[in-house]
Amino acid sequence: MDADVVKAQVFKKAAASRRAALLPPRVKEKGIELLLFLAALTSVAITVGIVGVLAYESFAFFRHVSFIEFMTDRQWTPLFAEPHYGMLSLVSGTLVTTTVALLVAIPSGSLIAIYLSEYAPHQVREAVKPALELLSAVPTVVYGYFALLFVTPALQKLWPDLPGFNMLSAGLVIGIMIVPYVSSVSEDAMRAVPVYLREGAYALGATKMQTALRVVVPSALSGIAAAYVLGVSRAIGETMVVAIAAGMQPTLTWNPLEPAATMTAYIVQVSLGDVPHGSIGYQTIFATGLTLLLMTLVFNIAGHVLRKRYRQVY
Amino acid sequence: MSSENAIDKSIKPASLRGIIARHKRADLLFALLGLMAMLVALAVLLALLGQLALDGIGRLSWQFLTSFPSRFPEQAGILSAWIGTLLVMFLTALTAVPLGLGAAIYLEEYAPRNWMTDLIEINIANLAGVPSIVYGLMALGLFVYEFHLGQSFLTAGLTLAMLILPMVIIATREAIRAVPPQIREAAYALGATKWQTVKDHVVPYSMGGILTGLILALSRAVGETAPLLTVGALSFIAFLPHPPWQPERPFVSFEWIFDPFTVMPIQMFNWVSRPQEAFHLNAAAAGIVLLLMTLAMNALAIVIRARFRKRIHW
């Protein structure tokens, strides 16, 4: 009985290997390589898809709206009876929230990175780093909730006439959200600075702070700058916090205490409504998306160049 | 020569002590500043969790998990949302895992050094920095209107898969790179083909890193809202998708992939954006569930990383 089972298995295996032998191994190997190559190529296809869709719809948009108006008009009211297409209103909202976010994230992120890399005992660093990374794991819609229902009411105690939707609280919360990006990338860069540079500074009688600020930070500058650039790009592209907490009215204003719409919030706003496919309103979100993509692309490339070109080799 | 003497004379032991004391004070202050920045960031995280728990815990109940959304906040629940999240994640993983693994294996093990490989690599690095809402626009133009997949689970799953693909590829490549070349050489020496080496040795040994990266990428996808809003997620779905099973052969049904979808973050966004306070409490409760999902996945990733790290000693 047992022998029969074994025999059957042996036959099965032999049949399988005969079947496999029909395909010469070289062909099979080449086939697999081709499949893997196609998988790698999908990433290129995605890029082509993104650029293609955005460019195609934006092209249709710019047949209706002149590029000059897009760049210089001071109003953005595409869905009104009398439409205006001034991208500047959305860009100003985006820049204000991004600036507020960076004012929070860059100083605190850098200080945290210096503290963790130069001062903190080993156990503190091991405990705090994952906790900070938790900050970046929280879903952005939860941050939106926090900005609207915790930060704004708290700020209203300081400024009673602060509107319920404002760019300040959205920016502050985005800032908190990107602290871990800034701090952990800069910390990695600072930890990569070899110990003998620090020892040299200590040997000359420098304090920890002097060593950190005049030796470690300058040596790790390219990595730190790359972290900042990553933070900027995240802040520009962040969507849910601004859509929930900053209001969705496109206004050309540079005052963070006012409500305004960012580029991303505008896209969300239009997506929530029923804008017919192919209409000019539909095309506006692609023109907005293209502007957004170009802005982040500039920062991403800058970050890439910084990391690659100015990488210190010790 | 004379100036050196001048310096020597100008520094008296007493003032030197003063300088040292001043520098030490500055050093201490700086360390405290770093510590403060770190504590503030952690305090904000605690405030966020605390606020969410305080607001939402009262609404969390079995009834909340098993009811559909409703006009009446006290009867509303998240049944369609969490089932939707699970189904979308299933499709996302189904798409992103083979594509991501294939691309990473190709780039690490097969790719020749030429312009094509460079193009793919630069492309993946850039895709990782594209704002998530831009993926939503691409999906809207391509999947919804060009391929006519509709505003369905399939579109949602594909969109998130495109979004996390760069993360999966980058994490998998790092895991594969950590496998020492001796392992491959040993396999080749025994006559294994390239694919046998990869399939039987390289991939199994890097499984820990691959799984960790995959789970972290999926946990990011769980919280993504913006791209799905753009695609046209509905936030009021009071029915379940078609069941994924059927009584006759082949017992599995894929009818549900063309059903309209909603997910947890979108349900939460919808409740946050309403003016009534009662819906805000629902949003908080949904936020707790969402956060627990994300944190559970992050914890799982940490556990996997720790286990595999312990087992393998090169």
PDB file of N, CA, C and O in Angstrom, chain A residues 29 32-33 36-37 39-41 43-44 46-47 50 115 119 135 137 139 145-146 149-150 176 208-210 240 244 271 277 282 285-286 289 296 300, chain B residues 23 27 30-31 35 44-45 48 51-52 55 102-103 106 110 116 123-124 127 129 131 137-138 145 162 193-195 229-230 269 272 280 284 291 294:
ATOM      1  N   GLU A  29      14.122  30.355 -18.524  1.00  0.00           N
ATOM      2  CA  GLU A  29      14.853  31.420 -17.839  1.00  0.00           C
ATOM      3  C   GLU A  29      14.630  32.767 -18.519  1.00  0.00           C
ATOM      4  O   GLU A  29      14.409  33.783 -17.867  1.00  0.00           O
ATOM      5  N   ILE A  32      11.149  34.086 -17.790  1.00  0.00           N
ATOM      6  CA  ILE A  32      11.021  34.680 -16.457  1.00  0.00           C
ATOM      7  C   ILE A  32      11.674  36.054 -16.419  1.00  0.00           C
ATOM      8  O   ILE A  32      11.118  37.017 -15.889  1.00  0.00           O
ATOM      9  N   GLU A  33      12.851  36.129 -17.048  1.00  0.00           N
ATOM     10  CA  GLU A  33      13.536  37.430 -17.056  1.00  0.00           C
ATOM     11  C   GLU A  33      12.669  38.488 -17.730  1.00  0.00           C
ATOM     12  O   GLU A  33      12.556  39.619 -17.259  1.00  0.00           O
ATOM     13  N   LEU A  36       9.884  39.592 -15.382  1.00  0.00           N
ATOM     14  CA  LEU A  36      10.390  40.481 -14.334  1.00  0.00           C
ATOM     15  C   LEU A  36      10.681  41.865 -14.910  1.00  0.00           C
ATOM     16  O   LEU A  36      10.402  42.891 -14.279  1.00  0.00           O
ATOM     17  N   PHE A  37      11.221  41.886 -16.117  1.00  0.00           N
ATOM     18  CA  PHE A  37      11.511  43.164 -16.762  1.00  0.00           C
ATOM     19  C   PHE A  37      10.213  43.943 -16.987  1.00  0.00           C
ATOM     20  O   PHE A  37      10.149  45.147 -16.740  1.00  0.00           O
ATOM     21  N   ALA A  39       7.537  43.743 -15.203  1.00  0.00           N
ATOM     22  CA  ALA A  39       7.094  44.263 -13.904  1.00  0.00           C
ATOM     23  C   ALA A  39       7.827  45.559 -13.588  1.00  0.00           C
ATOM     24  O   ALA A  39       7.232  46.531 -13.109  1.00  0.00           O
ATOM     25  N   ALA A  40       9.153  45.574 -13.877  1.00  0.00           N
ATOM     26  CA  ALA A  40       9.918  46.795 -13.607  1.00  0.00           C
ATOM     27  C   ALA A  40       9.451  47.929 -14.512  1.00  0.00           C
ATOM     28  O   ALA A  40       9.437  49.093 -14.130  1.00  0.00           O
ATOM     29  N   LEU A  41       9.029  47.549 -15.706  1.00  0.00           N
ATOM     30  CA  LEU A  41       8.623  48.564 -16.673  1.00  0.00           C
ATOM     31  C   LEU A  41       7.284  49.211 -16.307  1.00  0.00           C
ATOM     32  O   LEU A  41       6.995  50.333 -16.736  1.00  0.00           O
ATOM     33  N   SER A  43       6.491  50.588 -13.659  1.00  0.00           N
ATOM     34  CA  SER A  43       6.706  51.867 -12.971  1.00  0.00           C
ATOM     35  C   SER A  43       6.871  52.991 -13.991  1.00  0.00           C
ATOM     36  O   SER A  43       6.400  54.112 -13.775  1.00  0.00           O
ATOM     37  N   VAL A  44       7.527  52.672 -15.101  1.00  0.00           N
ATOM     38  CA  VAL A  44       7.647  53.678 -16.159  1.00  0.00           C
ATOM     39  C   VAL A  44       6.274  53.958 -16.768  1.00  0.00           C
ATOM     40  O   VAL A  44       5.909  55.105 -17.034  1.00  0.00           O
ATOM     41  N   ILE A  46       3.457  53.810 -15.276  1.00  0.00           N
ATOM     42  CA  ILE A  46       2.678  54.660 -14.368  1.00  0.00           C
ATOM     43  C   ILE A  46       3.045  56.126 -14.579  1.00  0.00           C
ATOM     44  O   ILE A  46       2.180  56.996 -14.673  1.00  0.00           O
ATOM     45  N   THR A  47       4.353  56.374 -14.679  1.00  0.00           N
ATOM     46  CA  THR A  47       4.772  57.758 -14.915  1.00  0.00           C
ATOM     47  C   THR A  47       4.199  58.284 -16.219  1.00  0.00           C
ATOM     48  O   THR A  47       3.673  59.399 -16.282  1.00  0.00           O
ATOM     49  N   ILE A  50       0.597  59.059 -15.667  1.00  0.00           N
ATOM     50  CA  ILE A  50       0.373  60.287 -14.899  1.00  0.00           C
ATOM     51  C   ILE A  50       0.606  61.507 -15.776  1.00  0.00           C
ATOM     52  O   ILE A  50      -0.259  62.382 -15.921  1.00  0.00           O
ATOM     53  N   TYR A 115      19.491  66.396  19.007  1.00  0.00           N
ATOM     54  CA  TYR A 115      19.405  65.829  20.353  1.00  0.00           C
ATOM     55  C   TYR A 115      19.556  64.313  20.309  1.00  0.00           C
ATOM     56  O   TYR A 115      20.325  63.732  21.073  1.00  0.00           O
ATOM     57  N   TYR A 119      23.100  63.886  21.833  1.00  0.00           N
ATOM     58  CA  TYR A 119      22.940  63.956  23.282  1.00  0.00           C
ATOM     59  C   TYR A 119      22.279  62.725  23.898  1.00  0.00           C
ATOM     60  O   TYR A 119      22.680  62.266  24.953  1.00  0.00           O
ATOM     61  N   LEU A 135       4.144  59.141  14.456  1.00  0.00           N
ATOM     62  CA  LEU A 135       3.548  60.394  13.992  1.00  0.00           C
ATOM     63  C   LEU A 135       3.323  60.360  12.487  1.00  0.00           C
ATOM     64  O   LEU A 135       2.360  60.939  11.993  1.00  0.00           O
ATOM     65  N   ALA A 137       2.837  57.602  10.811  1.00  0.00           N
ATOM     66  CA  ALA A 137       1.965  56.484  10.450  1.00  0.00           C
ATOM     67  C   ALA A 137       0.494  56.843  10.636  1.00  0.00           C
ATOM     68  O   ALA A 137      -0.373  56.168  10.100  1.00  0.00           O
ATOM     69  N   PRO A 139      -2.974  58.189   9.964  1.00  0.00           N
ATOM     70  CA  PRO A 139      -3.607  58.589   8.701  1.00  0.00           C
ATOM     71  C   PRO A 139      -3.871  60.092   8.653  1.00  0.00           C
ATOM     72  O   PRO A 139      -4.206  60.702   9.674  1.00  0.00           O
ATOM     73  N   TYR A 145      -8.882  65.873  11.395  1.00  0.00           N
ATOM     74  CA  TYR A 145      -9.801  65.905  12.534  1.00  0.00           C
ATOM     75  C   TYR A 145      -9.167  66.671  13.689  1.00  0.00           C
ATOM     76  O   TYR A 145      -9.779  67.556  14.294  1.00  0.00           O
ATOM     77  N   PHE A 146      -7.912  66.344  13.978  1.00  0.00           N
ATOM     78  CA  PHE A 146      -7.178  66.965  15.078  1.00  0.00           C
ATOM     79  C   PHE A 146      -7.043  68.473  14.853  1.00  0.00           C
ATOM     80  O   PHE A 146      -7.257  69.279  15.766  1.00  0.00           O
ATOM     81  N   LEU A 149     -10.741  70.105  15.160  1.00  0.00           N
ATOM     82  CA  LEU A 149     -11.498  70.000  16.409  1.00  0.00           C
ATOM     83  C   LEU A 149     -10.636  70.086  17.657  1.00  0.00           C
ATOM     84  O   LEU A 149     -11.153  70.041  18.768  1.00  0.00           O
ATOM     85  N   PHE A 150      -9.327  70.196  17.520  1.00  0.00           N
ATOM     86  CA  PHE A 150      -8.491  70.379  18.709  1.00  0.00           C
ATOM     87  C   PHE A 150      -7.635  71.635  18.577  1.00  0.00           C
ATOM     88  O   PHE A 150      -7.692  72.515  19.434  1.00  0.00           O
ATOM     89  N   ILE A 176       3.669  69.334  12.318  1.00  0.00           N
ATOM     90  CA  ILE A 176       3.861  68.221  13.249  1.00  0.00           C
ATOM     91  C   ILE A 176       3.971  66.901  12.492  1.00  0.00           C
ATOM     92  O   ILE A 176       4.800  66.041  12.796  1.00  0.00           O
ATOM     93  N   LYS A 208      29.815  69.939  23.551  1.00  0.00           N
ATOM     94  CA  LYS A 208      28.956  69.120  22.691  1.00  0.00           C
ATOM     95  C   LYS A 208      28.220  69.981  21.685  1.00  0.00           C
ATOM     96  O   LYS A 208      28.057  69.627  20.522  1.00  0.00           O
ATOM     97  N   MET A 209      27.722  71.142  22.152  1.00  0.00           N
ATOM     98  CA  MET A 209      26.966  72.001  21.266  1.00  0.00           C
ATOM     99  C   MET A 209      27.846  72.517  20.140  1.00  0.00           C
ATOM    100  O   MET A 209      27.444  72.511  18.979  1.00  0.00           O
ATOM    101  N   GLN A 210      29.061  72.948  20.492  1.00  0.00           N
ATOM    102  CA  GLN A 210      29.964  73.450  19.455  1.00  0.00           C
ATOM    103  C   GLN A 210      30.287  72.352  18.458  1.00  0.00           C
ATOM    104  O   GLN A 210      30.313  72.571  17.242  1.00  0.00           O
ATOM    105  N   MET A 240      -5.437  66.059   2.973  1.00  0.00           N
ATOM    106  CA  MET A 240      -6.619  65.937   3.819  1.00  0.00           C
ATOM    107  C   MET A 240      -6.675  66.996   4.915  1.00  0.00           C
ATOM    108  O   MET A 240      -7.734  67.510   5.241  1.00  0.00           O
ATOM    109  N   ILE A 244      -9.788  69.603   5.219  1.00  0.00           N
ATOM    110  CA  ILE A 244     -10.695  69.601   6.371  1.00  0.00           C
ATOM    111  C   ILE A 244     -10.606  70.908   7.157  1.00  0.00           C
ATOM    112  O   ILE A 244     -11.623  71.478   7.528  1.00  0.00           O
ATOM    113  N   SER A 271     -13.745  67.072  -6.772  1.00  0.00           N
ATOM    114  CA  SER A 271     -14.051  65.648  -6.838  1.00  0.00           C
ATOM    115  C   SER A 271     -15.295  65.301  -6.036  1.00  0.00           C
ATOM    116  O   SER A 271     -15.989  64.334  -6.347  1.00  0.00           O
ATOM    117  N   HIS A 277     -17.729  64.838 -16.745  1.00  0.00           N
ATOM    118  CA  HIS A 277     -16.487  64.466 -17.428  1.00  0.00           C
ATOM    119  C   HIS A 277     -16.362  65.268 -18.728  1.00  0.00           C
ATOM    120  O   HIS A 277     -17.311  65.349 -19.497  1.00  0.00           O
ATOM    121  N   TYR A 282     -13.965  70.001 -14.993  1.00  0.00           N
ATOM    122  CA  TYR A 282     -13.237  68.732 -14.891  1.00  0.00           C
ATOM    123  C   TYR A 282     -11.782  68.941 -15.283  1.00  0.00           C
ATOM    124  O   TYR A 282     -10.865  68.417 -14.639  1.00  0.00           O
ATOM    125  N   ILE A 285      -9.114  70.551 -12.633  1.00  0.00           N
ATOM    126  CA  ILE A 285      -8.387  69.794 -11.601  1.00  0.00           C
ATOM    127  C   ILE A 285      -7.126  69.172 -12.187  1.00  0.00           C
ATOM    128  O   ILE A 285      -6.137  68.984 -11.471  1.00  0.00           O
ATOM    129  N   PHE A 286      -7.151  68.879 -13.478  1.00  0.00           N
ATOM    130  CA  PHE A 286      -5.935  68.316 -14.073  1.00  0.00           C
ATOM    131  C   PHE A 286      -4.870  69.397 -14.269  1.00  0.00           C
ATOM    132  O   PHE A 286      -3.683  69.144 -14.063  1.00  0.00           O
ATOM    133  N   GLY A 289      -3.521  69.815 -10.939  1.00  0.00           N
ATOM    134  CA  GLY A 289      -2.666  68.680 -10.620  1.00  0.00           C
ATOM    135  C   GLY A 289      -1.320  68.774 -11.317  1.00  0.00           C
ATOM    136  O   GLY A 289      -0.283  68.451 -10.730  1.00  0.00           O
ATOM    137  N   THR A 296       6.253  69.912  -7.025  1.00  0.00           N
ATOM    138  CA  THR A 296       6.916  68.900  -6.201  1.00  0.00           C
ATOM    139  C   THR A 296       8.093  68.278  -6.942  1.00  0.00           C
ATOM    140  O   THR A 296       9.092  67.926  -6.328  1.00  0.00           O
ATOM    141  N   ASN A 300      11.709  67.516  -5.560  1.00  0.00           N
ATOM    142  CA  ASN A 300      12.236  66.145  -5.503  1.00  0.00           C
ATOM    143  C   ASN A 300      13.575  66.041  -6.216  1.00  0.00           C
ATOM    144  O   ASN A 300      14.492  65.379  -5.739  1.00  0.00           O
TER     145      ASN A 300
ATOM    146  N   HIS B  23      30.167  78.515  28.081  1.00  0.00           N
ATOM    147  CA  HIS B  23      29.956  77.498  27.052  1.00  0.00           C
ATOM    148  C   HIS B  23      29.210  76.303  27.607  1.00  0.00           C
ATOM    149  O   HIS B  23      28.357  75.718  26.933  1.00  0.00           O
ATOM    150  N   ASP B  27      25.686  74.925  26.384  1.00  0.00           N
ATOM    151  CA  ASP B  27      25.555  73.528  26.002  1.00  0.00           C
ATOM    152  C   ASP B  27      24.356  72.892  26.680  1.00  0.00           C
ATOM    153  O   ASP B  27      23.536  72.217  26.056  1.00  0.00           O
ATOM    154  N   PHE B  30      21.117  74.188  25.279  1.00  0.00           N
ATOM    155  CA  PHE B  30      20.871  73.612  23.958  1.00  0.00           C
ATOM    156  C   PHE B  30      20.322  72.188  24.081  1.00  0.00           C
ATOM    157  O   PHE B  30      19.361  71.813  23.400  1.00  0.00           O
ATOM    158  N   ALA B  31      20.908  71.435  24.991  1.00  0.00           N
ATOM    159  CA  ALA B  31      20.420  70.066  25.208  1.00  0.00           C
ATOM    160  C   ALA B  31      18.978  70.107  25.689  1.00  0.00           C
ATOM    161  O   ALA B  31      18.135  69.318  25.235  1.00  0.00           O
ATOM    162  N   LEU B  35      15.651  68.472  23.985  1.00  0.00           N
ATOM    163  CA  LEU B  35      14.769  67.610  24.769  1.00  0.00           C
ATOM    164  C   LEU B  35      13.336  68.136  24.719  1.00  0.00           C
ATOM    165  O   LEU B  35      12.380  67.386  24.542  1.00  0.00           O
ATOM    166  N   VAL B  44       2.248  66.248  21.463  1.00  0.00           N
ATOM    167  CA  VAL B  44       1.215  66.431  20.434  1.00  0.00           C
ATOM    168  C   VAL B  44       0.634  65.082  20.036  1.00  0.00           C
ATOM    169  O   VAL B  44      -0.586  64.929  19.894  1.00  0.00           O
ATOM    170  N   LEU B  45       1.522  64.088  19.896  1.00  0.00           N
ATOM    171  CA  LEU B  45       1.036  62.749  19.556  1.00  0.00           C
ATOM    172  C   LEU B  45       0.060  62.258  20.620  1.00  0.00           C
ATOM    173  O   LEU B  45      -1.017  61.736  20.314  1.00  0.00           O
ATOM    174  N   LEU B  48      -3.215  64.120  20.410  1.00  0.00           N
ATOM    175  CA  LEU B  48      -4.015  63.628  19.283  1.00  0.00           C
ATOM    176  C   LEU B  48      -4.722  62.331  19.657  1.00  0.00           C
ATOM    177  O   LEU B  48      -5.935  62.181  19.478  1.00  0.00           O
ATOM    178  N   GLN B  51      -7.390  63.076  22.462  1.00  0.00           N
ATOM    179  CA  GLN B  51      -8.593  63.739  21.962  1.00  0.00           C
ATOM    180  C   GLN B  51      -9.486  62.750  21.218  1.00  0.00           C
ATOM    181  O   GLN B  51     -10.691  62.698  21.411  1.00  0.00           O
ATOM    182  N   LEU B  52      -8.839  61.935  20.378  1.00  0.00           N
ATOM    183  CA  LEU B  52      -9.586  60.963  19.590  1.00  0.00           C
ATOM    184  C   LEU B  52     -10.286  59.961  20.519  1.00  0.00           C
ATOM    185  O   LEU B  52     -11.470  59.651  20.334  1.00  0.00           O
ATOM    186  N   ASP B  55     -13.225  61.618  22.541  1.00  0.00           N
ATOM    187  CA  ASP B  55     -14.415  61.891  21.738  1.00  0.00           C
ATOM    188  C   ASP B  55     -15.088  60.609  21.259  1.00  0.00           C
ATOM    189  O   ASP B  55     -16.311  60.524  21.212  1.00  0.00           O
ATOM    190  N   GLY B 102       8.490  41.563  -8.519  1.00  0.00           N
ATOM    191  CA  GLY B 102       9.091  41.325  -9.828  1.00  0.00           C
ATOM    192  C   GLY B 102      10.051  42.435 -10.205  1.00  0.00           C
ATOM    193  O   GLY B 102      11.185  42.185 -10.616  1.00  0.00           O
ATOM    194  N   ALA B 103       9.597  43.674 -10.034  1.00  0.00           N
ATOM    195  CA  ALA B 103      10.443  44.809 -10.402  1.00  0.00           C
ATOM    196  C   ALA B 103      11.710  44.825  -9.559  1.00  0.00           C
ATOM    197  O   ALA B 103      12.816  45.035 -10.079  1.00  0.00           O
ATOM    198  N   TYR B 106      14.065  42.056 -10.579  1.00  0.00           N
ATOM    199  CA  TYR B 106      14.709  42.381 -11.849  1.00  0.00           C
ATOM    200  C   TYR B 106      15.851  43.375 -11.626  1.00  0.00           C
ATOM    201  O   TYR B 106      16.964  43.174 -12.103  1.00  0.00           O
ATOM    202  N   TYR B 110      18.866  40.954 -12.131  1.00  0.00           N
ATOM    203  CA  TYR B 110      18.977  40.758 -13.568  1.00  0.00           C
ATOM    204  C   TYR B 110      19.485  41.974 -14.330  1.00  0.00           C
ATOM    205  O   TYR B 110      20.176  41.834 -15.326  1.00  0.00           O
ATOM    206  N   MET B 116      18.475  52.022 -19.835  1.00  0.00           N
ATOM    207  CA  MET B 116      17.122  51.558 -19.513  1.00  0.00           C
ATOM    208  C   MET B 116      16.977  51.367 -18.003  1.00  0.00           C
ATOM    209  O   MET B 116      16.002  51.814 -17.397  1.00  0.00           O
ATOM    210  N   ASN B 123      13.093  56.812 -12.300  1.00  0.00           N
ATOM    211  CA  ASN B 123      11.656  56.878 -12.364  1.00  0.00           C
ATOM    212  C   ASN B 123      11.012  56.452 -11.049  1.00  0.00           C
ATOM    213  O   ASN B 123      10.100  57.102 -10.544  1.00  0.00           O
ATOM    214  N   ILE B 124      11.510  55.351 -10.468  1.00  0.00           N
ATOM    215  CA  ILE B 124      10.931  54.875  -9.207  1.00  0.00           C
ATOM    216  C   ILE B 124      11.191  55.881  -8.089  1.00  0.00           C
ATOM    217  O   ILE B 124      10.308  56.197  -7.300  1.00  0.00           O
ATOM    218  N   LEU B 127       8.738  58.672  -8.567  1.00  0.00           N
ATOM    219  CA  LEU B 127       7.358  58.284  -8.263  1.00  0.00           C
ATOM    220  C   LEU B 127       7.111  58.311  -6.761  1.00  0.00           C
ATOM    221  O   LEU B 127       6.028  58.661  -6.308  1.00  0.00           O
ATOM    222  N   GLY B 129       8.035  60.366  -4.750  1.00  0.00           N
ATOM    223  CA  GLY B 129       7.807  61.716  -4.256  1.00  0.00           C
ATOM    224  C   GLY B 129       6.586  62.398  -4.852  1.00  0.00           C
ATOM    225  O   GLY B 129       6.327  63.550  -4.551  1.00  0.00           O
ATOM    226  N   PRO B 131       2.861  63.512  -5.082  1.00  0.00           N
ATOM    227  CA  PRO B 131       1.773  63.601  -4.105  1.00  0.00           C
ATOM    228  C   PRO B 131       0.668  62.596  -4.414  1.00  0.00           C
ATOM    229  O   PRO B 131       0.378  62.336  -5.591  1.00  0.00           O
ATOM    230  N   LEU B 137      -5.756  61.586  -9.662  1.00  0.00           N
ATOM    231  CA  LEU B 137      -6.116  62.209 -10.944  1.00  0.00           C
ATOM    232  C   LEU B 137      -5.810  61.263 -12.100  1.00  0.00           C
ATOM    233  O   LEU B 137      -6.591  61.119 -13.038  1.00  0.00           O
ATOM    234  N   MET B 138      -4.646  60.608 -12.013  1.00  0.00           N
ATOM    235  CA  MET B 138      -4.273  59.649 -13.048  1.00  0.00           C
ATOM    236  C   MET B 138      -5.325  58.549 -13.114  1.00  0.00           C
ATOM    237  O   MET B 138      -5.802  58.192 -14.201  1.00  0.00           O
ATOM    238  N   TYR B 145     -12.279  56.700 -16.760  1.00  0.00           N
ATOM    239  CA  TYR B 145     -12.848  57.153 -18.020  1.00  0.00           C
ATOM    240  C   TYR B 145     -12.244  56.488 -19.244  1.00  0.00           C
ATOM    241  O   TYR B 145     -12.912  56.319 -20.253  1.00  0.00           O
ATOM    242  N   MET B 162      -0.777  51.351  -7.388  1.00  0.00           N
ATOM    243  CA  MET B 162       0.170  52.227  -8.088  1.00  0.00           C
ATOM    244  C   MET B 162       0.899  53.113  -7.073  1.00  0.00           C
ATOM    245  O   MET B 162       2.099  53.333  -7.152  1.00  0.00           O
ATOM    246  N   THR B 193      20.123  27.405 -11.818  1.00  0.00           N
ATOM    247  CA  THR B 193      19.993  28.500 -12.770  1.00  0.00           C
ATOM    248  C   THR B 193      19.735  29.781 -11.981  1.00  0.00           C
ATOM    249  O   THR B 193      19.539  29.753 -10.769  1.00  0.00           O
ATOM    250  N   LYS B 194      19.738  30.890 -12.689  1.00  0.00           N
ATOM    251  CA  LYS B 194      19.545  32.176 -12.043  1.00  0.00           C
ATOM    252  C   LYS B 194      18.197  32.211 -11.307  1.00  0.00           C
ATOM    253  O   LYS B 194      18.114  32.617 -10.156  1.00  0.00           O
ATOM    254  N   TRP B 195      17.145  31.781 -12.007  1.00  0.00           N
ATOM    255  CA  TRP B 195      15.812  31.844 -11.410  1.00  0.00           C
ATOM    256  C   TRP B 195      15.705  30.911 -10.208  1.00  0.00           C
ATOM    257  O   TRP B 195      15.098  31.253  -9.192  1.00  0.00           O
ATOM    258  N   LEU B 229     -10.820  59.819  -2.947  1.00  0.00           N
ATOM    259  CA  LEU B 229     -11.838  60.859  -3.110  1.00  0.00           C
ATOM    260  C   LEU B 229     -11.860  61.321  -4.560  1.00  0.00           C
ATOM    261  O   LEU B 229     -12.921  61.524  -5.148  1.00  0.00           O
ATOM    262  N   THR B 230     -10.682  61.485  -5.125  1.00  0.00           N
ATOM    263  CA  THR B 230     -10.579  61.962  -6.498  1.00  0.00           C
ATOM    264  C   THR B 230     -11.229  60.984  -7.469  1.00  0.00           C
ATOM    265  O   THR B 230     -11.901  61.374  -8.410  1.00  0.00           O
ATOM    266  N   PHE B 269     -13.777  61.149   6.841  1.00  0.00           N
ATOM    267  CA  PHE B 269     -13.731  62.485   6.237  1.00  0.00           C
ATOM    268  C   PHE B 269     -15.139  63.043   6.083  1.00  0.00           C
ATOM    269  O   PHE B 269     -15.411  64.211   6.384  1.00  0.00           O
ATOM    270  N   VAL B 272     -16.386  64.160   9.477  1.00  0.00           N
ATOM    271  CA  VAL B 272     -15.705  65.367   9.981  1.00  0.00           C
ATOM    272  C   VAL B 272     -16.225  66.604   9.267  1.00  0.00           C
ATOM    273  O   VAL B 272     -16.363  67.676   9.866  1.00  0.00           O
ATOM    274  N   HIS B 280     -19.306  64.435  14.436  1.00  0.00           N
ATOM    275  CA  HIS B 280     -17.887  64.520  14.795  1.00  0.00           C
ATOM    276  C   HIS B 280     -17.501  63.388  15.742  1.00  0.00           C
ATOM    277  O   HIS B 280     -16.402  62.850  15.670  1.00  0.00           O
ATOM    278  N   ALA B 284     -14.675  60.543  15.246  1.00  0.00           N
ATOM    279  CA  ALA B 284     -13.638  60.147  16.197  1.00  0.00           C
ATOM    280  C   ALA B 284     -13.638  58.642  16.392  1.00  0.00           C
ATOM    281  O   ALA B 284     -12.576  58.005  16.422  1.00  0.00           O
ATOM    282  N   LEU B 291      -7.121  54.051  13.243  1.00  0.00           N
ATOM    283  CA  LEU B 291      -5.799  54.128  13.858  1.00  0.00           C
ATOM    284  C   LEU B 291      -5.379  52.762  14.391  1.00  0.00           C
ATOM    285  O   LEU B 291      -4.214  52.368  14.268  1.00  0.00           O
ATOM    286  N   THR B 294      -4.104  50.730  11.524  1.00  0.00           N
ATOM    287  CA  THR B 294      -2.766  51.151  11.102  1.00  0.00           C
ATOM    288  C   THR B 294      -1.718  50.713  12.117  1.00  0.00           C
ATOM    289  O   THR B 294      -0.666  50.185  11.753  1.00  0.00           O
TER     290      THR B 294
END
